[in-house]
Amino acid sequence: MSAVFFRVSSVFLLLAPVAGAFAQTPEFTRQDTLRGTVTKERAWWDLTYYHLDVQVNPGDSTIRGVNTVQYRVLEPNQKMQLDLQAPMQIEKVVQNGRELKFKRDGNAYFIQLSEKQTKGDINQLNVTFGGKPVVSENPPWSGGLTWKRDSNGDPFVANSNQGDGASLWWPCKDHMYDEPDSMLISVTVPEHLMDVSNGKLRRVEERNDSTRTFHWFVSNPINNYGVNISVADYAHFSETYQGEKGRLDCDYYVLKENLEKAKAQFRDVPRMLQAFEHWFGPYPFYEDGYKLVEVPYLGMEHQSAVTYGNGYRNGYRGNDLSGTGWGLKFDFIIIHESGHEWFANNITYQDIADMWIHESFTNYSESLFVEYHYGKEAGNAYVIGTRRGIKNDKPIIGLYNVNHSGSGDMYPKGGNMLHTLRQVVNDDEKWRSILRGLNRDFYHQTVTTQQIEGYLSKHTGRDLSAFFDQYLRDVRIPKLEYQFAGNKLRYRWSNSVPGFDMPVKVTLGGKERWLEPTTAWQEIKKGKGVSSLKVDPNFYVEAAEAAPAP
């Protein structure tokens, strides 16, 4: 999701029990279900295009506008669900010049369509809305708008709303399973300010009322929470990056007072692109360019318009989350949030319960960046160092259909899970081809955990069902138990799910070798004089010598 692995939003409740873990049964409301489920009022239509046309009013912290919603009819139905959270309100819905009736149920609006909806038709409606959106109390971890001022007293405004939902400030189909194929974002602001949103700037329209409108076009599918507005008195500079798909426009928007600092700090962008195109394949949005935009909070992965507020210093707010020193070699927000262009914006979860698909891969991308620029041992040290942030409090996967995410362990534990899987593959080029293959084969798609697990099992050539059950659905760290008995070494996995059978590399008597433990005791000849065993630290497991059998 956002910048850091210890994100815990107040709207995320406890998880259901799983093997080896004890948790309360959470309680959910009808609103949770309306938000988190593909309801029948959502399922019958396929979103194809939005034109979000809004006016941002810093003077009174309001937003007003019209969202044009274009859709393809999949099955006949006369009732449509759109979402907009209080205190924002939908004021009017019009289709083909006819005003439509609607009913509000909390944050869901059910619109009664007058014209017959015929399968295959492409229709649209215009939704007029307005109000004073929720102000984020702790951006980006709590959703809403941030209304600040720069050192000159000019407005400095931005949104951040993953988890809580884009419907905090604009009416939309607020479920991640469906994305528009393209989108036009038109934002009107006071004439001395600039808006930066997703995609490419088509034009700036000067008005006669002391405002101007910025028209940004997104030519690729975009998820709801990736849509952003960033309003300030910005300075702009740019460069081009010659990447795998040719020329990529890179544009930077920062407060004028920070221009020189930004020109130095943002040198991490081409370094990021070099590393991630190597590991993951081409940047997924060449047509829309890449932007890095200063905002009054830490940062978020808004598609093609990554937001930045890390204070122009390396690390995470100047700190190394790995404790190894390697985390101070790069600007955490630039690298982490940009990693989400591949895992979040290119490959997007369908249900927030599967948020690990975004956060585990992106946490892992930090170590791959370190490895690309500083060597494999540095990358290994970094990812191992992030284990100090693991709590093993709840499973990483949340509950489905109620807008509920899992543990914040999806960041460091998820990253270490993937690093462990790389050791199992034991072929770095094969591993890189798998990471690139994910971004190629799921290009611009929304996905489920089952799809990602299945892909990894298929392309590693190993059934990883128990592996993912262990690391995603359980809180226990698998333990390699071993015994030296005479000339034999006995070993097994304990503290694990049934069927856990991950191979592991160990040093036995000074020599590396692979073991193939299961949950049942096995034994091998240990060799003369061998009395010690050490597990390769790149595996996220524990090891303990077991007492001899009585």
Coordinates of C-alpha atoms in Angstrom, one line a residue:
M1 CA 0.0 0.0 0.0
S2 CA 1.7 3.0 1.2
A3 CA 5.1 4.0 2.5
V4 CA 5.9 1.8 5.4
F5 CA 5.4 -1.7 6.7
F6 CA 3.9 -0.9 10.0
R7 CA 0.7 0.7 8.6
V8 CA -2.2 -0.2 10.8
S9 CA -5.4 1.7 10.0
S10 CA -8.1 2.0 12.6
V11 CA -10.6 0.5 10.1
F12 CA -8.7 -2.8 9.9
L13 CA -10.0 -5.2 12.4
L14 CA -8.8 -8.5 13.8
L15 CA -8.4 -11.6 11.6
A16 CA -10.2 -14.9 11.8
P17 CA -8.5 -17.9 13.4
V18 CA -6.1 -19.9 11.4
A19 CA -3.9 -22.9 12.2
G20 CA -1.4 -22.0 14.9
A21 CA -2.9 -18.6 15.6
F22 CA -5.6 -17.3 17.9
A23 CA -7.7 -14.3 17.0
Q24 CA -11.0 -12.8 17.8
T25 CA -13.8 -13.2 15.3
P26 CA -14.3 -9.7 13.9
E27 CA -17.6 -8.0 13.6
F28 CA -18.6 -6.4 10.3
T29 CA -21.4 -4.1 9.3
R30 CA -23.7 -3.9 6.2
Q31 CA -21.5 -1.0 5.1
D32 CA -18.4 -3.3 5.2
T33 CA -20.2 -5.7 3.0
L34 CA -21.5 -3.1 0.6
R35 CA -18.0 -1.7 0.2
G36 CA -16.1 -5.0 0.1
T37 CA -18.4 -7.2 -2.1
V38 CA -19.0 -7.4 -5.8
T39 CA -22.7 -6.8 -5.2
K40 CA -25.3 -7.6 -7.9
E41 CA -25.6 -3.8 -8.5
R42 CA -21.9 -3.8 -9.4
A43 CA -21.5 -7.1 -11.2
W44 CA -23.7 -6.4 -14.2
W45 CA -21.6 -3.5 -15.6
D46 CA -18.0 -3.2 -16.7
L47 CA -16.3 0.2 -16.0
T48 CA -14.6 1.5 -19.2
Y49 CA -13.9 5.2 -18.6
Y50 CA -14.1 8.1 -16.1
H51 CA -14.0 11.8 -16.7
L52 CA -13.5 13.2 -13.2
D53 CA -14.0 17.0 -13.4
V54 CA -13.5 18.7 -10.1
Q55 CA -13.0 22.1 -8.6
V56 CA -10.7 22.2 -5.5
N57 CA -11.5 25.2 -3.2
P58 CA -8.7 25.6 -0.7
G59 CA -10.5 28.6 0.9
D60 CA -13.2 26.4 2.4
S61 CA -11.7 22.9 1.9
T62 CA -14.5 21.8 -0.4
I63 CA -14.6 19.9 -3.6
R64 CA -17.3 20.1 -6.2
G65 CA -17.6 18.5 -9.6
V66 CA -19.1 16.0 -12.0
N67 CA -17.9 12.4 -12.7
T68 CA -18.8 11.0 -16.1
V69 CA -19.0 7.2 -15.7
Q70 CA -18.9 5.2 -18.9
Y71 CA -19.6 1.4 -18.8
R72 CA -20.4 -1.7 -20.8
V73 CA -23.5 -3.7 -20.0
L74 CA -22.6 -7.3 -19.2
E75 CA -26.1 -8.4 -18.2
P76 CA -29.4 -6.5 -18.2
N77 CA -30.1 -4.7 -14.9
Q78 CA -31.7 -1.4 -14.0
K79 CA -30.0 -0.6 -10.7
M80 CA -26.4 0.5 -10.3
Q81 CA -24.3 1.0 -7.2
L82 CA -21.9 3.9 -6.9
D83 CA -20.1 4.9 -3.8
L84 CA -19.4 8.3 -2.1
Q85 CA -18.7 8.7 1.6
A86 CA -20.2 11.3 3.9
P87 CA -20.0 14.2 4.3
M88 CA -19.6 14.3 0.5
Q89 CA -22.9 13.9 -1.3
I90 CA -24.2 13.0 -4.8
E91 CA -26.5 15.8 -5.8
K92 CA -27.7 14.7 -9.2
V93 CA -27.4 11.8 -11.6
V94 CA -28.3 12.3 -15.3
Q95 CA -28.3 9.8 -18.2
N96 CA -29.1 11.0 -21.7
G97 CA -30.6 14.2 -20.4
R98 CA -32.9 12.5 -17.9
E99 CA -32.4 13.0 -14.2
L100 CA -32.4 9.7 -12.4
K101 CA -33.7 8.7 -9.0
F102 CA -31.4 7.2 -6.4
K103 CA -31.4 6.0 -2.8
R104 CA -28.5 6.3 -0.4
D105 CA -27.6 3.4 2.0
G106 CA -24.7 4.8 4.0
N107 CA -21.8 5.2 1.6
A108 CA -23.5 3.4 -1.2
Y109 CA -25.9 5.0 -3.7
F110 CA -28.3 2.9 -5.6
I111 CA -29.3 4.5 -8.9
Q112 CA -32.5 3.5 -10.7
L113 CA -31.8 3.6 -14.5
S114 CA -34.7 4.6 -16.7
E115 CA -33.5 3.4 -20.0
K116 CA -33.3 -0.3 -20.8
Q117 CA -29.8 -1.6 -20.2
T118 CA -29.0 -4.1 -23.0
K119 CA -26.1 -6.5 -23.0
G120 CA -23.2 -5.2 -25.0
D121 CA -24.3 -1.6 -25.0
I122 CA -21.8 1.1 -23.9
N123 CA -23.6 3.8 -21.8
Q124 CA -22.7 6.6 -19.6
L125 CA -24.1 8.8 -16.8
N126 CA -23.1 12.1 -15.2
V127 CA -22.8 12.3 -11.5
T128 CA -22.8 15.7 -9.8
F129 CA -21.4 15.8 -6.3
G130 CA -19.9 18.1 -3.7
G131 CA -19.0 18.7 -0.2
K132 CA -16.2 19.0 2.3
P133 CA -14.3 15.7 2.2
V134 CA -12.9 14.0 5.3
V135 CA -9.6 15.5 6.4
S136 CA -6.9 12.9 6.9
E137 CA -5.8 12.9 10.6
N138 CA -2.6 11.0 9.8
P139 CA -1.9 10.8 6.1
P140 CA -1.2 8.5 4.4
W141 CA -2.4 5.9 7.0
S142 CA -5.8 7.5 7.5
G143 CA -7.7 8.4 4.4
G144 CA -8.8 11.8 3.3
L145 CA -7.6 15.2 2.0
T146 CA -4.7 17.1 3.5
W147 CA -5.0 20.9 3.4
K148 CA -1.8 22.6 4.3
R149 CA 0.1 25.7 3.4
D150 CA 3.7 26.1 2.2
S151 CA 6.2 28.5 3.7
N152 CA 4.8 31.4 1.6
G153 CA 1.3 30.7 2.8
D154 CA 0.1 29.2 -0.4
P155 CA -2.3 26.2 -0.4
F156 CA -0.6 22.8 -0.4
V157 CA -3.3 20.1 -0.9
A158 CA -3.3 16.4 -1.7
N159 CA -5.3 13.2 -1.2
S160 CA -4.4 9.8 0.2
N161 CA -7.0 7.2 0.5
Q162 CA -6.0 3.6 0.1
G163 CA -8.0 1.3 2.3
D164 CA -10.5 3.9 3.3
G165 CA -11.4 4.4 -0.4
A166 CA -11.4 6.9 -3.2
S167 CA -15.0 7.4 -2.5
L168 CA -13.9 9.6 0.4
W169 CA -13.8 12.4 -2.1
W170 CA -15.2 11.4 -5.5
P171 CA -18.1 9.1 -6.6
C172 CA -16.9 5.9 -8.2
K173 CA -17.2 2.2 -8.3
D174 CA -15.2 1.8 -5.2
H175 CA -14.1 -1.8 -5.5
M176 CA -10.7 -2.8 -6.8
Y177 CA -11.8 -5.6 -9.1
D178 CA -12.9 -3.2 -11.8
E179 CA -10.8 -0.5 -13.4
P180 CA -11.5 2.0 -16.1
D181 CA -9.6 1.4 -19.3
S182 CA -8.6 5.1 -19.4
M183 CA -9.5 8.3 -17.5
L184 CA -9.5 12.0 -17.9
I185 CA -8.9 14.0 -14.8
S186 CA -9.8 17.7 -15.0
V187 CA -8.9 19.8 -11.9
T188 CA -9.8 23.5 -11.5
V189 CA -7.7 25.4 -9.0
P190 CA -6.9 29.1 -8.1
E191 CA -5.0 30.6 -11.0
H192 CA -1.7 30.9 -9.2
L193 CA -1.6 27.2 -8.3
M194 CA -1.0 24.0 -10.3
D195 CA -2.6 20.6 -10.1
V196 CA -0.6 17.5 -10.8
S197 CA -2.6 14.3 -11.4
N198 CA -2.1 11.0 -13.1
G199 CA -1.0 10.6 -16.7
K200 CA 0.0 13.2 -19.3
L201 CA -1.0 16.8 -19.1
R202 CA -3.1 17.5 -22.2
R203 CA -3.7 21.2 -21.7
V204 CA -4.2 24.0 -19.2
E205 CA -7.4 25.9 -19.6
E206 CA -7.3 29.6 -18.4
R207 CA -10.7 30.8 -17.1
N208 CA -12.2 34.2 -16.5
D209 CA -12.9 33.6 -12.8
S210 CA -9.3 33.7 -11.5
T211 CA -9.0 29.9 -11.8
R212 CA -7.5 27.5 -14.3
T213 CA -8.1 23.9 -15.2
F214 CA -5.5 21.2 -15.7
H215 CA -6.6 18.3 -17.9
W216 CA -4.6 15.1 -17.3
F217 CA -5.2 12.0 -19.4
V218 CA -4.5 8.4 -18.2
S219 CA -4.3 6.1 -21.2
N220 CA -3.9 2.9 -19.1
P221 CA -6.2 1.2 -16.6
I222 CA -6.0 2.8 -13.2
N223 CA -7.2 1.6 -9.8
N224 CA -9.4 3.9 -7.7
Y225 CA -7.0 4.7 -4.9
G226 CA -4.3 5.5 -7.4
V227 CA -6.2 8.5 -8.7
N228 CA -4.8 11.7 -7.2
I229 CA -4.8 15.4 -7.0
S230 CA -1.8 17.4 -5.8
V231 CA -2.3 21.2 -5.7
A232 CA 0.5 23.7 -4.9
D233 CA 2.6 26.5 -6.3
Y234 CA 4.9 24.0 -7.8
A235 CA 8.3 24.3 -9.6
H236 CA 8.7 21.7 -12.5
F237 CA 11.8 20.1 -14.0
S238 CA 12.1 17.0 -16.1
E239 CA 14.4 14.5 -17.8
T240 CA 14.1 11.5 -20.1
Y241 CA 15.0 7.9 -19.3
Q242 CA 16.0 5.5 -22.1
G243 CA 14.5 2.3 -20.9
E244 CA 13.4 -1.1 -22.2
K245 CA 10.5 0.4 -24.1
G246 CA 12.3 3.5 -25.3
R247 CA 12.0 7.0 -24.1
L248 CA 10.2 7.6 -20.8
D249 CA 9.3 11.1 -19.7
C250 CA 10.1 11.7 -16.1
D251 CA 8.6 14.9 -14.6
Y252 CA 9.1 16.3 -11.1
Y253 CA 6.9 18.8 -9.3
V254 CA 8.2 20.2 -6.0
L255 CA 7.7 23.3 -3.8
K256 CA 9.8 26.1 -5.3
E257 CA 11.8 26.4 -2.1
N258 CA 12.9 22.8 -2.5
L259 CA 13.9 22.8 -6.2
E260 CA 17.7 22.5 -5.8
K261 CA 17.3 19.8 -3.1
A262 CA 15.0 17.9 -5.3
K263 CA 17.3 18.1 -8.3
A264 CA 19.9 16.3 -6.2
Q265 CA 17.7 13.8 -4.3
F266 CA 15.6 12.8 -7.3
R267 CA 18.7 11.3 -8.9
D268 CA 17.4 8.1 -7.3
V269 CA 14.7 7.9 -10.0
P270 CA 16.9 6.7 -12.9
R271 CA 18.7 4.4 -10.5
M272 CA 15.3 3.0 -9.5
L273 CA 14.2 2.5 -13.1
Q274 CA 17.5 0.7 -13.9
A275 CA 17.1 -1.7 -11.1
F276 CA 13.3 -2.4 -11.4
E277 CA 13.3 -2.7 -15.2
H278 CA 16.1 -5.3 -14.7
W279 CA 14.2 -7.3 -12.1
F280 CA 10.5 -6.7 -13.1
G281 CA 10.5 -5.8 -16.8
P282 CA 9.6 -2.5 -18.5
Y283 CA 8.0 0.3 -16.4
P284 CA 4.3 -0.5 -17.0
F285 CA 3.1 3.0 -18.0
Y286 CA 5.4 4.5 -20.6
E287 CA 2.4 6.1 -22.3
D288 CA 1.5 8.0 -19.2
G289 CA 5.1 8.9 -18.1
Y290 CA 6.5 8.9 -14.6
K291 CA 6.1 11.7 -12.2
L292 CA 7.4 12.3 -8.7
V293 CA 5.3 15.0 -6.9
E294 CA 6.0 16.6 -3.5
V295 CA 3.0 16.5 -1.1
P296 CA 2.4 17.4 2.6
Y297 CA 2.6 13.8 3.8
L298 CA 5.1 11.0 3.6
G299 CA 4.1 9.5 0.2
M300 CA 1.9 7.1 -1.8
E301 CA 2.0 5.0 -5.0
H302 CA -0.4 7.0 -7.1
Q303 CA -0.1 5.6 -10.6
S304 CA 2.3 7.5 -12.8
A305 CA 2.3 10.3 -10.2
V306 CA 4.1 8.9 -7.2
T307 CA 3.8 11.3 -4.3
Y308 CA 6.8 12.3 -2.1
G309 CA 7.3 13.8 1.3
N310 CA 10.4 12.2 2.8
G311 CA 12.2 15.4 3.5
Y312 CA 14.9 15.1 0.8
R313 CA 17.0 12.6 2.8
N314 CA 17.9 9.0 2.5
G315 CA 16.3 6.2 4.4
Y316 CA 12.8 6.3 5.8
R317 CA 12.7 9.8 7.3
G318 CA 16.4 9.5 7.7
N319 CA 16.3 6.1 9.4
D320 CA 17.4 2.7 8.1
L321 CA 14.6 0.2 8.5
S322 CA 17.0 -2.7 8.1
G323 CA 19.5 -1.5 10.7
T324 CA 22.3 -2.5 8.3
G325 CA 23.4 0.8 6.9
W326 CA 22.2 -0.2 3.4
G327 CA 18.9 1.5 3.9
L328 CA 20.7 4.9 4.0
K329 CA 22.1 4.4 0.5
F330 CA 18.7 5.4 -1.1
D331 CA 15.6 7.5 -0.5
F332 CA 13.1 5.0 0.9
I333 CA 10.0 6.7 -0.4
I334 CA 11.3 7.1 -4.0
I335 CA 12.3 3.4 -4.2
H336 CA 9.4 1.8 -2.3
E337 CA 6.5 3.9 -3.7
S338 CA 7.9 3.6 -7.2
G339 CA 8.2 -0.2 -6.8
H340 CA 4.4 -0.1 -6.5
E341 CA 4.2 0.9 -10.2
W342 CA 4.8 -2.8 -10.9
F343 CA 3.2 -4.4 -7.8
A344 CA 0.0 -2.4 -7.1
N345 CA -0.6 -0.4 -10.2
N346 CA 0.3 -2.9 -12.9
I347 CA -0.6 -6.0 -10.9
T348 CA -3.5 -5.0 -8.6
Y349 CA -5.3 -7.0 -5.9
Q350 CA -9.0 -7.6 -6.5
D351 CA -9.8 -7.6 -2.8
I352 CA -7.9 -5.8 -0.1
A353 CA -7.6 -9.0 1.8
D354 CA -4.8 -9.8 -0.7
M355 CA -2.9 -6.6 -0.1
W356 CA 0.2 -8.7 0.4
I357 CA 0.5 -8.9 -3.4
H358 CA 1.2 -5.1 -3.3
E359 CA 3.2 -4.8 -0.2
S360 CA 5.3 -8.0 0.0
F361 CA 6.6 -7.7 -3.5
T362 CA 7.3 -4.0 -3.0
N363 CA 9.0 -4.5 0.3
Y364 CA 11.1 -7.1 -1.4
S365 CA 11.9 -4.7 -4.2
E366 CA 13.9 -2.6 -1.8
S367 CA 16.4 -5.3 -1.3
L368 CA 16.5 -6.0 -5.1
F369 CA 17.3 -2.3 -5.6
V370 CA 20.2 -2.6 -3.1
E371 CA 21.4 -5.8 -4.8
Y372 CA 21.4 -4.3 -8.2
H373 CA 23.5 -1.3 -7.2
Y374 CA 25.6 -2.7 -4.3
G375 CA 25.8 -6.4 -4.8
K376 CA 24.0 -9.6 -3.7
E377 CA 25.4 -9.7 -0.2
A378 CA 24.2 -6.2 0.4
G379 CA 20.7 -7.0 -0.8
N380 CA 20.6 -10.1 1.4
A381 CA 21.7 -8.2 4.4
Y382 CA 19.1 -5.5 3.8
V383 CA 16.1 -7.9 3.6
I384 CA 17.3 -10.0 6.5
G385 CA 17.7 -6.8 8.5
T386 CA 14.0 -5.9 8.0
R387 CA 13.0 -9.0 10.0
R388 CA 13.3 -6.9 13.1
G389 CA 10.0 -5.3 12.1
I390 CA 8.1 -8.6 12.0
K391 CA 5.5 -9.1 14.7
N392 CA 3.9 -12.5 13.7
D393 CA 0.7 -11.2 15.4
K394 CA -1.9 -12.0 12.7
P395 CA -1.9 -13.7 9.3
I396 CA -0.9 -11.6 6.3
I397 CA -4.1 -12.4 4.4
G398 CA -7.3 -10.6 5.6
L399 CA -10.9 -11.5 5.3
Y400 CA -12.6 -11.3 1.9
N401 CA -15.6 -9.3 0.8
V402 CA -15.6 -6.8 3.7
N403 CA -12.8 -4.5 2.8
H404 CA -10.4 -6.0 5.4
S405 CA -6.7 -6.3 5.1
G406 CA -4.3 -8.5 7.0
S407 CA -1.3 -7.9 9.3
G408 CA 1.3 -5.2 8.7
D409 CA 3.7 -8.2 8.5
M410 CA 2.8 -8.2 4.8
Y411 CA 5.7 -5.8 4.5
P412 CA 8.8 -7.3 6.2
K413 CA 7.6 -10.9 6.6
G414 CA 6.2 -10.9 3.1
G415 CA 9.5 -9.6 1.7
N416 CA 11.4 -12.3 3.6
M417 CA 8.9 -14.9 2.4
L418 CA 9.8 -14.0 -1.2
H419 CA 13.5 -13.9 -0.4
T420 CA 13.1 -17.4 1.1
L421 CA 11.3 -18.6 -2.0
R422 CA 14.2 -17.3 -4.1
Q423 CA 16.6 -19.5 -2.1
V424 CA 14.3 -22.5 -2.8
V425 CA 14.4 -21.7 -6.5
N426 CA 18.2 -21.6 -6.2
D427 CA 18.6 -20.1 -9.7
D428 CA 18.8 -16.3 -9.8
E429 CA 18.1 -16.0 -13.5
K430 CA 15.1 -18.3 -13.2
W431 CA 13.9 -16.2 -10.3
R432 CA 14.3 -13.0 -12.3
S433 CA 12.4 -14.5 -15.2
I434 CA 9.5 -15.3 -12.8
L435 CA 9.3 -11.8 -11.5
R436 CA 9.4 -10.4 -15.0
G437 CA 6.9 -13.0 -16.1
L438 CA 4.4 -11.9 -13.4
N439 CA 4.5 -8.4 -14.7
R440 CA 4.2 -9.6 -18.3
D441 CA 1.5 -12.2 -17.9
F442 CA -0.7 -10.2 -15.4
Y443 CA 0.0 -6.9 -17.2
H444 CA -2.6 -4.3 -16.2
Q445 CA -4.8 -6.8 -14.5
T446 CA -6.5 -7.2 -11.2
V447 CA -5.6 -10.6 -9.5
T448 CA -6.3 -12.9 -6.6
T449 CA -3.9 -14.6 -4.2
Q450 CA -4.8 -17.9 -5.9
Q451 CA -3.6 -16.6 -9.2
I452 CA -0.3 -15.4 -7.9
E453 CA 0.2 -18.6 -5.8
G454 CA -0.6 -20.7 -8.8
Y455 CA 1.7 -18.8 -11.1
L456 CA 4.6 -19.2 -8.7
S457 CA 4.0 -22.9 -8.1
K458 CA 3.8 -23.5 -11.9
H459 CA 6.9 -21.5 -12.8
T460 CA 9.1 -22.7 -9.9
G461 CA 8.0 -26.3 -10.7
R462 CA 7.0 -26.9 -7.1
D463 CA 3.7 -27.2 -5.3
L464 CA 3.9 -24.2 -2.9
S465 CA 0.5 -24.6 -1.3
A466 CA 1.9 -25.4 2.1
F467 CA 4.6 -22.8 1.7
F468 CA 2.0 -20.0 1.3
D469 CA -0.2 -21.5 4.0
Q470 CA 2.7 -21.2 6.3
Y471 CA 3.8 -17.7 5.6
L472 CA 0.5 -16.0 4.5
R473 CA -2.1 -17.7 6.6
D474 CA -0.2 -18.7 9.8
V475 CA 1.8 -16.7 12.3
R476 CA 4.3 -19.3 13.3
I477 CA 7.9 -19.3 12.1
P478 CA 8.7 -22.8 10.8
K479 CA 11.4 -24.5 12.9
L480 CA 14.0 -27.0 11.7
E481 CA 14.4 -29.5 14.5
Y482 CA 17.4 -31.7 14.4
Q483 CA 19.2 -34.4 16.5
F484 CA 22.7 -35.9 16.2
A485 CA 22.3 -39.5 17.1
G486 CA 25.4 -41.6 16.6
N487 CA 26.5 -41.3 13.0
K488 CA 23.0 -40.1 12.0
L489 CA 21.4 -36.7 11.6
R490 CA 17.7 -36.6 12.2
Y491 CA 15.6 -33.6 11.2
R492 CA 12.0 -32.4 10.6
W493 CA 9.9 -29.2 10.3
S494 CA 7.9 -28.3 13.4
N495 CA 5.9 -25.3 14.3
S496 CA 4.4 -25.5 10.9
V497 CA 1.3 -26.3 8.9
P498 CA 0.5 -29.8 7.8
G499 CA 2.4 -30.8 4.8
F500 CA 5.1 -28.2 5.1
D501 CA 8.0 -29.5 3.1
M502 CA 10.3 -26.6 2.1
P503 CA 13.9 -27.6 1.2
V504 CA 16.5 -25.8 3.2
K505 CA 20.2 -25.2 2.7
V506 CA 22.4 -25.8 5.8
T507 CA 26.0 -25.9 6.7
L508 CA 26.9 -29.3 8.2
G509 CA 30.3 -29.9 9.5
G510 CA 31.6 -26.9 7.5
K511 CA 30.1 -28.1 4.2
E512 CA 26.9 -26.7 2.5
R513 CA 24.2 -29.2 1.6
W514 CA 20.5 -29.2 1.0
L515 CA 18.0 -31.0 3.2
E516 CA 14.4 -31.9 2.2
P517 CA 12.6 -31.9 5.6
T518 CA 9.0 -32.7 6.0
T519 CA 6.9 -32.7 9.2
A520 CA 8.0 -36.3 9.8
W521 CA 11.4 -37.2 11.1
Q522 CA 14.0 -38.2 8.5
E523 CA 17.6 -39.2 8.9
I524 CA 20.9 -39.2 6.9
K525 CA 24.4 -40.1 7.7
K526 CA 26.1 -37.0 9.1
G527 CA 29.7 -37.8 8.5
K528 CA 32.5 -38.4 10.9
G529 CA 33.1 -35.7 13.4
V530 CA 30.1 -33.6 12.4
S531 CA 28.5 -32.0 15.4
S532 CA 27.1 -28.7 14.2
L533 CA 24.3 -27.5 11.9
K534 CA 23.6 -24.0 10.7
V535 CA 20.7 -22.9 8.5
D536 CA 21.5 -20.5 5.7
P537 CA 20.3 -17.1 7.1
N538 CA 18.6 -16.2 3.9
F539 CA 15.8 -18.6 4.9
Y540 CA 13.2 -17.1 7.2
V541 CA 13.1 -20.0 9.6
E542 CA 14.2 -21.0 13.0
A543 CA 16.4 -24.0 13.9
A544 CA 16.9 -25.8 17.2
E545 CA 18.6 -29.0 18.3
A546 CA 16.0 -31.3 19.7
A547 CA 16.5 -33.4 22.8
P548 CA 17.3 -37.1 22.0
A549 CA 14.4 -39.4 21.9
P550 CA 13.9 -41.3 25.2

